[in-house]
Amino acid sequence: DAGVTQSPTHLIKTRGQQVTLRCSPKSGHDTVSWYQQALGQGPQFIFQYYEEEERQRGNFPDRFSGHQFPNYSSELNVNALLLGDSALYLCASSFTDPATNEKLFFGSGTQLSVL
Amino acid sequence: AQKITQTQPGMFVQEKEAVTLDCTYDTSDPSYGLFWYKQPSSGEMIFLIYQGSYDQQNATEGRYSLNFQKARKSANLVISASQLGDSAMYFCAMRDLSGYSTLTFGKGTMLLVSP
């Protein structure tokens, strides 16, 4: 059973460029969340997708956008890259059931470097 | 707003000894869940243990146990019989159980296990 897979593993971009990161959730999961982890920090919630809609959003600017496809996979897009966007981007999947201790499964992340 | 505080940037322990990683939290939500994740150098966040705010007993998962003191708002992770493979970053996180599965993380503690 494949877990959460993310691509690419590493990416180097320059300021002002745009980037797309991809995530395939764990089999059976319908919810995808994205987190940004700066060096030396804990992950910070960017947004969550469920039923192809953005269901919840953290404190990130509109330059960060996403999409969820019918097969539950997801993309994270960042426009007009800034040096401060350099971070590890983690995708997490889960099965939506608010009544349970819904456990998130994380991928290994995409390391984005902005030069 | 929820907040997680991990005051130990780094901890050292010898193999086979027990170690406690500290976590305090702050929330106004009456129903919440507390998680511990392990992040090795590969980047993936690995779920270790979960404690619900209404659980009467402390959670245990193999060598991991969670020392939950609700009145003190603390949720310390205890690793018994440390192994070399336990060397990693450890993150405490929480979520509001009345909402969606979004997590608030602490800054983490680096654990180094020596032979």
XYZ file of C-alpha atoms in Angstrom:
230
model
C 0.000 0.000 0.000
C 1.632 3.187 -1.194
C 1.737 5.985 1.308
C 1.653 9.676 0.490
C 3.896 10.461 -2.469
C 5.197 13.877 -3.417
C 7.047 15.150 -6.452
C 9.553 16.461 -7.110
C 11.772 15.790 -4.091
C 13.927 18.847 -4.706
C 13.415 22.005 -6.727
C 15.468 25.118 -7.349
C 13.801 28.282 -8.613
C 14.657 31.961 -8.860
C 12.756 34.892 -7.399
C 9.637 35.825 -9.306
C 9.151 32.406 -10.859
C 6.181 30.128 -10.350
C 6.285 26.557 -9.017
C 3.911 23.587 -8.883
C 4.272 20.796 -6.352
C 2.340 17.543 -6.565
C 0.929 15.099 -4.060
C -0.810 11.732 -4.265
C -2.624 10.787 -1.067
C -2.551 7.447 0.664
C -4.977 4.938 -0.817
C -8.473 5.445 0.607
C -7.851 8.996 1.760
C -9.970 11.839 0.423
C -8.493 14.892 2.151
C -5.185 16.566 1.368
C -3.470 19.232 3.449
C -0.340 21.204 2.652
C 2.210 22.447 5.181
C 5.261 24.671 4.862
C 8.244 23.869 7.080
C 10.957 26.509 7.193
C 14.413 25.497 8.391
C 14.444 24.924 12.145
C 10.686 25.360 12.510
C 7.651 23.171 12.823
C 5.311 22.777 9.856
C 2.761 25.534 9.283
C -0.640 24.826 7.768
C -1.195 26.320 4.317
C -4.570 24.910 3.240
C -6.697 21.792 3.033
C -8.636 20.331 0.111
C -11.666 18.094 0.279
C -14.064 17.225 -2.546
C -11.978 19.367 -4.901
C -12.622 22.496 -2.836
C -10.369 24.472 -0.509
C -11.984 23.767 2.840
C -9.689 25.618 5.201
C -6.792 28.012 4.821
C -3.970 29.116 7.060
C -2.292 32.508 7.177
C -0.681 32.452 3.743
C -1.009 35.016 0.932
C -2.971 34.477 -2.255
C 0.281 33.673 -4.051
C -0.251 30.220 -2.611
C -3.016 28.347 -4.373
C -3.969 24.757 -4.859
C -6.121 22.256 -6.579
C -7.529 18.825 -5.899
C -8.393 16.437 -8.694
C -11.197 13.843 -8.857
C -8.699 11.099 -7.955
C -7.937 13.083 -4.735
C -4.409 14.022 -5.801
C -3.452 17.633 -5.270
C -1.202 20.415 -6.474
C 0.268 23.362 -4.629
C 1.112 26.403 -6.743
C 3.207 29.323 -5.596
C 3.437 32.431 -7.786
C 5.964 35.264 -7.698
C 8.408 33.306 -5.567
C 10.235 35.093 -2.773
C 13.443 34.064 -1.041
C 11.356 33.428 2.081
C 9.379 30.737 0.273
C 12.395 28.455 0.543
C 11.221 25.583 2.718
C 10.208 21.950 2.883
C 6.635 21.577 1.629
C 4.820 18.658 3.174
C 1.636 17.061 1.931
C -0.572 15.171 4.364
C -3.572 13.009 3.636
C -6.398 11.719 5.780
C -9.871 10.253 5.586
C -12.455 12.785 6.615
C -14.306 11.707 9.702
C -14.502 14.517 12.257
C -15.699 12.115 14.923
C -12.405 10.249 15.050
C -8.836 11.066 15.966
C -8.211 11.597 12.303
C -4.565 10.779 11.818
C -2.576 12.556 9.172
C -0.135 10.640 6.999
C 2.670 12.748 5.600
C 4.798 12.475 2.521
C 8.564 13.044 2.525
C 8.113 16.546 1.183
C 9.468 18.724 -1.587
C 12.498 20.830 -0.704
C 12.112 24.152 -2.510
C 15.058 26.504 -2.769
C 14.502 30.017 -4.124
C 17.639 31.825 -5.288
C -5.823 30.285 18.765
C -3.889 27.168 19.554
C -0.247 27.213 20.567
C 2.308 24.472 21.164
C 5.541 25.102 23.070
C 8.521 22.780 23.024
C 11.250 24.291 25.194
C 14.001 21.747 24.553
C 15.851 22.493 21.295
C 17.958 19.369 21.746
C 18.190 16.330 23.991
C 20.886 13.717 24.397
C 20.318 10.209 25.711
C 22.305 7.011 25.827
C 21.057 3.915 24.125
C 18.638 1.832 26.251
C 17.841 4.738 28.565
C 14.455 6.469 28.805
C 13.970 10.076 27.731
C 11.159 12.604 28.172
C 10.435 15.284 25.578
C 8.425 18.213 26.908
C 5.355 19.777 25.325
C 2.955 22.359 26.685
C -0.073 23.648 24.862
C -2.601 26.420 25.002
C -6.122 26.337 23.622
C -9.582 27.585 24.452
C -11.217 24.628 22.715
C -12.816 22.141 25.122
C -12.215 19.214 22.792
C -8.822 18.688 21.228
C -6.302 16.077 20.265
C -2.577 15.957 20.912
C -0.111 14.230 18.615
C 3.565 13.433 18.517
C 5.388 13.027 15.221
C 8.952 11.937 14.470
C 10.823 13.498 11.560
C 14.033 11.739 10.497
C 16.463 13.377 8.121
C 14.439 12.027 5.174
C 11.789 14.648 5.950
C 8.739 12.442 6.355
C 6.620 13.094 9.445
C 5.936 9.767 11.151
C 2.962 9.497 13.522
C 3.923 8.169 16.961
C 1.071 8.606 19.414
C -2.263 10.354 19.989
C -4.073 11.586 23.120
C -7.618 12.926 23.132
C -8.523 15.626 25.633
C -11.242 13.462 27.157
C -9.217 10.264 27.317
C -8.965 9.114 30.915
C -5.792 7.108 30.522
C -2.433 8.112 29.125
C -1.839 6.837 25.616
C 0.795 4.196 24.938
C 2.168 2.835 21.664
C 4.950 0.311 22.147
C 7.989 2.148 23.523
C 6.162 5.483 23.357
C 3.889 6.823 26.058
C 2.286 10.197 26.504
C 2.279 11.762 29.966
C -0.905 13.836 29.739
C -1.516 16.357 32.515
C -4.600 18.286 31.474
C -4.616 20.782 34.335
C -1.024 21.740 33.569
C -1.688 21.655 29.814
C 1.254 19.396 29.203
C 1.638 16.368 26.953
C 5.147 15.024 27.350
C 6.423 12.140 25.224
C 8.300 9.383 27.014
C 10.486 7.052 24.969
C 11.589 3.996 26.885
C 14.701 1.977 26.013
C 16.046 4.435 23.438
C 17.506 3.054 20.230
C 20.018 4.592 17.817
C 17.223 4.814 15.237
C 15.298 7.140 17.537
C 17.677 9.974 16.644
C 15.449 12.491 14.860
C 13.378 15.651 15.285
C 10.250 15.222 17.384
C 7.227 17.459 17.025
C 4.282 17.913 19.329
C 1.068 19.002 17.610
C -2.573 19.588 18.392
C -5.865 19.963 16.613
C -9.320 21.122 17.477
C -11.584 18.078 17.328
C -14.613 20.174 16.462
C -12.958 21.378 13.277
C -11.067 19.854 10.421
C -7.881 17.830 10.648
C -5.462 20.736 10.637
C -2.548 20.585 13.021
C -0.677 23.257 14.942
C 2.935 22.213 15.523
C 5.607 23.184 17.997
C 9.162 24.014 16.935
C 10.402 20.554 17.688
C 13.109 18.873 19.753
C 16.169 17.200 18.227
C 16.905 13.914 19.969
C 20.327 12.335 19.655
C 20.842 8.798 20.912
C 24.433 7.762 21.556
C 25.808 4.211 21.823
